[in-house]
Amino acid sequence: MPWPFDLAASADAHAENVSGMELLMQRHPWETTAVGPVASWPFSLQLAVRTLLDCRLPMYLAWGEGNTQFFNDAYAPILGDKFATALGNDTRVTWAEIWPVIGPMWASVKRGEAQGSDKLELSINRYGYFETCWFTYSYSPVYSEEGKVEGVLSTFVETTGKVMAERRHAFQLALADILRAETAADALLQATWRQVSRYATETVVVYATVDHAAQAAVIREQWRQGAPDGEAGRVVPLEMLAFGRAALLLHGETVCVPDVAAEADIAGADAWLAQGIVSGLVVPLMDGARLEAVMALHAPVAQRWETAEVHLLEDSARRAWEALRRIRAEQALREETRTLELMKDATGKLASTLDLEPLMQAITDAATQLTGAEFGAFFHNHTDGNGDAYLLYTLSGAPREAFQDFGQPRATAVFAPTFSGSAPIRSDDITTDPRYGSMAPHHGMPPGHLPVRSYLAASVVSRSGEVIGGLCFGHSQPGMFSARTEELIGAFSGQAAIAIDNARLYDMAQKAAQEREHLLASERAARAEAERHNKMKDEFLAMLAHELRNPLAPITSAAQLLRLSEVNEGLRLKASNIISRQVRHMTELVDDLLDVSRVTRGLIKLETEVLDLNKVAMAAVEQARPHIEERRHALVVDLPPEQVLVEGDRTRLIQVLVNLLNNAAKYTPAGGRIALSVTRDGDTSTASVCDNGSGIDAQLLPHIFDLFTQADRAPDRSQGGLGIGLALVKSIVRMHEGTVAASSGGAQQGTTMTVTLPLAAAPARAGQAPRAHLAAAETRPLMVTIVDDNLDAGHSLAVLLRAHGHTVQVFEDASSTLRAPDIAGTEVFILDIGLPDMTGYELARRLRRLPAHARAVFVALTGYGQERDRELSRQAGFDHHLVKPVDIAKLAQILARVHAVVPAQAGTQALQT
C-alpha cells in the first residue's frame, strides 16, 4: 500500500514512482499541525491525500477546522512565492487576499453543497504584487467516516493565459473597428485611449506630445477605466513621464518599469511614488527618427509586464499613431481643398457685394473663416458726409460688446505696421512676442479683452495706395496660424481692397441718384405740406370767425335790450350777465390763442415753485366747477392724504387741469360722470381726468394733442372751441418735463387724460400762500385815475369802480392828465399803454417822478399780454399788468391790497396778471 496508508513504505524504494510533493509530505512534521501525526489520520483524510497526489491536475485539500492545506505538484506553480510556507498551513493565511471571495464558497461546501464554475476572477499576490488571474475550479466536500464534512477538495485549472488571449483578441478587434471607423483626429485619439484604458484597468493612460525645445511633454489626453481623468494641456518634464529614461524614448525604445522602488537606475523614485505611480509602461510614437508623442500607462501598484502584453500595447499605440498621421494628412488635404473653395467663394461674394456696410462684414466673416480664427476684426477708415474721417470696425466670432469698451487700436509695435500698409504680422503666441506689451498703460491686452494667443494681421491697401484698414485675427490657443494661412490672408486682402474700391464707386453713384430722388421727394413733400397747412389755415380761420361771431349776437341783443326805456331791473341784470358771460368767452378764446402763440415761440417763462399737486387740483376744480355744474355732471375728486409735491408754475398747472376738466364737461352728455384723481408712483406723480362721455376715435387718438385737432363736429358746432386747448396742455406739461397721454375705448366709451409730472427733487414746503388764493382784504374807498383813449372803456370801468365806493376820474390822453390839478391825491393810476400823445410807459415814468405820486400804485391796462410787454411795464414802473378786457375780480383784488402795498422802484416788483 502506498503512503500514507502504509507508513512503513519506503519512499526511497519507490523513488521512481514518488512525486516531489509526496516526498515533501512524508518529511513534513505533521505532528506540529492541526491534523497531527500521519498515524493518527482517519482513513477519509488518507484517501483524500492519496487522491490528490495521484491527480495530474492542480488540486489541493483543506482539512478540518484549521483548513490545513495539502496540494500536489500540479498546484505548486499556482502558489508562486507562497509555495515555501503553504504546506500544512491554514488556507486563510496563505490566501488571505482572496479569502473574502472564496470563504463564503467554502462555507457552502462544508454544508455539503459542491461549488464550481469557469472564469473565476481573482486578484492574487503570489509574486509580491497583485495580479488579476482567472481559474476554472471545482470545490467538493470530503466526508469523514461519520458522514460529516471534514474537508474541501479543490481542483483548479488556471485559465489566465486563455482569458488574457481572448481579451487581447477582443481588444485588437475593437481597436481595429475604431481605427477603421474614426475619420477625425480628435475623435480617433479619444476613442483609442478610451479603449486602451478599459483594457488596462487600474492604470492611467496618458497621451502626450513632445516639446523638444523645452524637453517637456504636453498632456493631450488622460484616461482611467474608459473615462477622462485629469486636465488636458498640462506640461510635465519628459523625464518625469519616462521614469527618468527619456533617452530610450528619443531612440524609439519602450520604457518598462515593473516597480519604481525596485529599479536601481531610477533616481528620486519618491517623486513618482508621491503621485501614486508605482509601475509603468511608456511607448514612443515616432515620425521617422524623431520622437513626436508618447503613450504612457501608469499603475498604482507593482506590475509584471508580460512580454505579450507589452507587444500588444506597443502595437496598439503605433497602429493608432499611424492612423492618426493618415487622418491628419487627409485632413490637411481636405483643409487645403476647403481653403481654396473658401477663397473662391469669398472672392465671388466680394465681387457681387456692392453695398459698403454689408461688404465690410462679408470681408470680416470670410477672412475669419479662411484663417480658422476664433474671432476676427476689420478696422477700416471711413469718411462721413462732412468729410470727417474716423475708424470703424466689423467683427466676426465675437459680439461688439467685446470691443466697445477698449477704444480704437493704438499705434503700438504690434498694430502700427498693419495700419501703415506693411507686410502681414503673424505670431504663434503674441503674449511672448517681443513687440507685445511695450506701451502704457496696459502693457498688453487690457483686462476683459478676448483671450488672444495666436495673432495674425494684414493690411488692406487700395489700388491707389491708400491704406483702407487692417484685418486682425485671434485664437485662444497658441500656434494656430501657419505660413500658409499668412500667404492666404495676404492674397485675400488684395481681393478685399479691389471689392471695396468697386463698392465705393457704386456707393458714390447710388448717393448721387438718391440725392436727386431726395430733392424730388422733398419738393413733393413741401408742396403737400404747404397745401395741408393752407387747408388747416382756412379751416381754422373759418372756426375762428364762427367762434368770434357767436358771442357778438347775444352781446348785440343784450345791448339793444338795455336801450329800451321799459327795461326793469330783472331784465337789466339778465342782459348784464349775458354780456359778461359772452365777453368772458371771447376773452378765453383770445387768451388761448395768445398762449399757444407764446408757447410755440418759446416766449412763456415759468415762475416755478414747489407745489402740492392736491391743492393745484382743488384750485382747478373751483375754476371748472361752473362748466361742470352747468351740464349737471357728477364730479368725483380722489386725492391722497399726503402731499404730492411737484415743482412748477402754479398758474400754468391749474390751467392744464382746468382745460382737461372743461374738455371732459364739454364732450360728456349732460348728467355724466367726471373723475379727477391724483396719485404718486416712485419719483413721479399723475393727475388723471376720466369721463364717460363721447370718447375718441382710434384714428384721431394719436393726433389728439396736435394743434387745431378736433373730432368731427355737427353743423351747429354746439361744443365750440378752436382745437387748441389740448395742444396748449401738451406744451405746458412738456415745459414742466412731464408727459400727457389720452386713452379711450372708442366712440361713446369715455376718455381718460393723464398728466405725469416728476416729483420735486428734494422735500420742501409747498409755496406759501399761493397768489390765486390770497384772501381779499376788505376794500376801502380809493382815489383812482383812469387814462384811456377809448372813452367808452374808460367810463364803463369808472362806473364799475364807483359802484364799489371808489372816487374815479377819467382822462383820454397823457397831456390832459399831467395838466389836471385834480389828480393830486390819486392812490391808483390805471393807464392804457396805447395813448395818442405818448405811451402809457412814458406817462407812468413822468408821474412816478412827481413827489405827490411816489407812493401811488400803477396798473397797466392794455390789449398786449406777451412776456415782452410785461417786461416793458416793469421797466416803466408799473406794479401790475392787466390785459383787456379787464377781469374785475383781479382788479378788485389789487385795489383791496393797496393799503398794504409799498410801491417798489421801477422794475423791482413782480407784476400780477
PDB file of N, CA, C and O in Angstrom, residues 65 75 101 116 287 370 381 399 401 405 435-436 439 473 531 601 687 689 786 816 818 823 839-840 845 852:
ATOM      1  N   GLU A  65     -11.093  22.078  10.964  1.00  0.00           N
ATOM      2  CA  GLU A  65     -11.443  23.447  11.312  1.00  0.00           C
ATOM      3  C   GLU A  65     -10.302  24.410  11.027  1.00  0.00           C
ATOM      4  O   GLU A  65     -10.507  25.593  10.800  1.00  0.00           O
ATOM      5  N   TYR A  75      -0.316  21.821  -8.616  1.00  0.00           N
ATOM      6  CA  TYR A  75      -0.830  23.024  -7.971  1.00  0.00           C
ATOM      7  C   TYR A  75       0.281  23.977  -7.555  1.00  0.00           C
ATOM      8  O   TYR A  75       0.058  25.168  -7.380  1.00  0.00           O
ATOM      9  N   VAL A 101     -13.485  36.266  -0.962  1.00  0.00           N
ATOM     10  CA  VAL A 101     -14.217  35.753  -2.120  1.00  0.00           C
ATOM     11  C   VAL A 101     -14.509  34.260  -1.952  1.00  0.00           C
ATOM     12  O   VAL A 101     -15.646  33.803  -2.136  1.00  0.00           O
ATOM     13  N   GLY A 116     -18.587  25.286  -8.167  1.00  0.00           N
ATOM     14  CA  GLY A 116     -17.672  25.236  -9.304  1.00  0.00           C
ATOM     15  C   GLY A 116     -18.138  26.129 -10.434  1.00  0.00           C
ATOM     16  O   GLY A 116     -19.335  26.379 -10.589  1.00  0.00           O
ATOM     17  N   ASP A 287       8.016  59.911 -35.688  1.00  0.00           N
ATOM     18  CA  ASP A 287       7.829  60.362 -37.068  1.00  0.00           C
ATOM     19  C   ASP A 287       9.197  60.241 -37.726  1.00  0.00           C
ATOM     20  O   ASP A 287      10.024  61.153 -37.623  1.00  0.00           O
ATOM     21  N   LEU A 370     -11.596  81.814 -43.378  1.00  0.00           N
ATOM     22  CA  LEU A 370     -10.454  81.381 -44.175  1.00  0.00           C
ATOM     23  C   LEU A 370      -9.239  81.071 -43.303  1.00  0.00           C
ATOM     24  O   LEU A 370      -8.515  80.103 -43.532  1.00  0.00           O
ATOM     25  N   ASN A 381     -10.919 102.699 -42.169  1.00  0.00           N
ATOM     26  CA  ASN A 381     -11.137 104.143 -42.165  1.00  0.00           C
ATOM     27  C   ASN A 381     -12.425 104.465 -42.913  1.00  0.00           C
ATOM     28  O   ASN A 381     -12.758 103.833 -43.915  1.00  0.00           O
ATOM     29  N   PRO A 399     -19.082  89.270 -30.018  1.00  0.00           N
ATOM     30  CA  PRO A 399     -20.063  90.370 -30.003  1.00  0.00           C
ATOM     31  C   PRO A 399     -19.361  91.727 -29.959  1.00  0.00           C
ATOM     32  O   PRO A 399     -18.196  91.829 -29.566  1.00  0.00           O
ATOM     33  N   GLU A 401     -19.852  93.997 -27.942  1.00  0.00           N
ATOM     34  CA  GLU A 401     -19.537  94.360 -26.564  1.00  0.00           C
ATOM     35  C   GLU A 401     -18.119  93.962 -26.174  1.00  0.00           C
ATOM     36  O   GLU A 401     -17.537  94.511 -25.241  1.00  0.00           O
ATOM     37  N   ASP A 405     -15.607  98.733 -25.246  1.00  0.00           N
ATOM     38  CA  ASP A 405     -15.061  99.439 -24.082  1.00  0.00           C
ATOM     39  C   ASP A 405     -13.559  99.677 -24.171  1.00  0.00           C
ATOM     40  O   ASP A 405     -12.973 100.262 -23.252  1.00  0.00           O
ATOM     41  N   ARG A 435       7.447  92.292 -29.473  1.00  0.00           N
ATOM     42  CA  ARG A 435       6.767  93.541 -29.837  1.00  0.00           C
ATOM     43  C   ARG A 435       5.568  93.827 -28.946  1.00  0.00           C
ATOM     44  O   ARG A 435       4.978  94.906 -29.006  1.00  0.00           O
ATOM     45  N   TYR A 436       5.192  92.861 -28.145  1.00  0.00           N
ATOM     46  CA  TYR A 436       3.945  92.946 -27.372  1.00  0.00           C
ATOM     47  C   TYR A 436       4.202  93.581 -26.004  1.00  0.00           C
ATOM     48  O   TYR A 436       5.205  93.331 -25.354  1.00  0.00           O
ATOM     49  N   MET A 439       3.738  99.326 -24.462  1.00  0.00           N
ATOM     50  CA  MET A 439       3.149 100.657 -24.329  1.00  0.00           C
ATOM     51  C   MET A 439       2.206 100.707 -23.129  1.00  0.00           C
ATOM     52  O   MET A 439       1.407  99.789 -22.917  1.00  0.00           O
ATOM     53  N   PHE A 473      -6.804  88.965 -36.604  1.00  0.00           N
ATOM     54  CA  PHE A 473      -7.406  87.685 -36.228  1.00  0.00           C
ATOM     55  C   PHE A 473      -6.750  87.156 -34.956  1.00  0.00           C
ATOM     56  O   PHE A 473      -5.554  87.375 -34.723  1.00  0.00           O
ATOM     57  N   GLU A 531     -49.882 122.637 -48.882  1.00  0.00           N
ATOM     58  CA  GLU A 531     -51.318 122.500 -49.133  1.00  0.00           C
ATOM     59  C   GLU A 531     -52.055 122.127 -47.864  1.00  0.00           C
ATOM     60  O   GLU A 531     -53.155 122.615 -47.595  1.00  0.00           O
ATOM     61  N   ARG A 601     -43.608 129.700 -29.613  1.00  0.00           N
ATOM     62  CA  ARG A 601     -42.415 130.511 -29.897  1.00  0.00           C
ATOM     63  C   ARG A 601     -41.457 130.560 -28.716  1.00  0.00           C
ATOM     64  O   ARG A 601     -40.455 131.270 -28.760  1.00  0.00           O
ATOM     65  N   ALA A 687     -51.882 113.114 -12.521  1.00  0.00           N
ATOM     66  CA  ALA A 687     -53.212 113.689 -12.334  1.00  0.00           C
ATOM     67  C   ALA A 687     -54.044 113.216 -13.511  1.00  0.00           C
ATOM     68  O   ALA A 687     -53.677 113.465 -14.671  1.00  0.00           O
ATOM     69  N   VAL A 689     -57.891 112.779 -15.459  1.00  0.00           N
ATOM     70  CA  VAL A 689     -59.275 113.214 -15.612  1.00  0.00           C
ATOM     71  C   VAL A 689     -59.968 112.167 -16.466  1.00  0.00           C
ATOM     72  O   VAL A 689     -59.569 111.935 -17.618  1.00  0.00           O
ATOM     73  N   ILE A 786     -58.134 157.063 -14.192  1.00  0.00           N
ATOM     74  CA  ILE A 786     -58.092 156.202 -15.376  1.00  0.00           C
ATOM     75  C   ILE A 786     -57.720 157.047 -16.567  1.00  0.00           C
ATOM     76  O   ILE A 786     -58.311 158.110 -16.796  1.00  0.00           O
ATOM     77  N   SER A 816     -53.525 165.959 -20.968  1.00  0.00           N
ATOM     78  CA  SER A 816     -54.571 166.491 -20.077  1.00  0.00           C
ATOM     79  C   SER A 816     -54.416 165.919 -18.673  1.00  0.00           C
ATOM     80  O   SER A 816     -54.721 166.580 -17.676  1.00  0.00           O
ATOM     81  N   LEU A 818     -51.524 165.139 -17.136  1.00  0.00           N
ATOM     82  CA  LEU A 818     -50.415 165.819 -16.456  1.00  0.00           C
ATOM     83  C   LEU A 818     -50.788 167.242 -16.057  1.00  0.00           C
ATOM     84  O   LEU A 818     -50.285 167.769 -15.053  1.00  0.00           O
ATOM     85  N   ILE A 823     -55.652 165.454 -10.098  1.00  0.00           N
ATOM     86  CA  ILE A 823     -55.049 164.122  -9.869  1.00  0.00           C
ATOM     87  C   ILE A 823     -54.222 164.061  -8.595  1.00  0.00           C
ATOM     88  O   ILE A 823     -53.738 162.999  -8.205  1.00  0.00           O
ATOM     89  N   THR A 839     -46.842 157.193 -24.950  1.00  0.00           N
ATOM     90  CA  THR A 839     -47.190 155.853 -24.478  1.00  0.00           C
ATOM     91  C   THR A 839     -47.504 155.874 -22.990  1.00  0.00           C
ATOM     92  O   THR A 839     -47.076 156.774 -22.249  1.00  0.00           O
ATOM     93  N   GLY A 840     -48.253 154.884 -22.591  1.00  0.00           N
ATOM     94  CA  GLY A 840     -48.537 154.743 -21.167  1.00  0.00           C
ATOM     95  C   GLY A 840     -47.281 154.532 -20.354  1.00  0.00           C
ATOM     96  O   GLY A 840     -47.215 154.899 -19.168  1.00  0.00           O
ATOM     97  N   ARG A 845     -43.690 156.874 -16.145  1.00  0.00           N
ATOM     98  CA  ARG A 845     -42.391 157.371 -15.677  1.00  0.00           C
ATOM     99  C   ARG A 845     -42.512 158.810 -15.169  1.00  0.00           C
ATOM    100  O   ARG A 845     -41.942 159.163 -14.122  1.00  0.00           O
ATOM    101  N   ALA A 852     -45.778 163.820  -5.421  1.00  0.00           N
ATOM    102  CA  ALA A 852     -47.137 163.555  -4.952  1.00  0.00           C
ATOM    103  C   ALA A 852     -47.602 162.159  -5.286  1.00  0.00           C
ATOM    104  O   ALA A 852     -48.534 161.637  -4.654  1.00  0.00           O
TER     105      ALA A 852
END
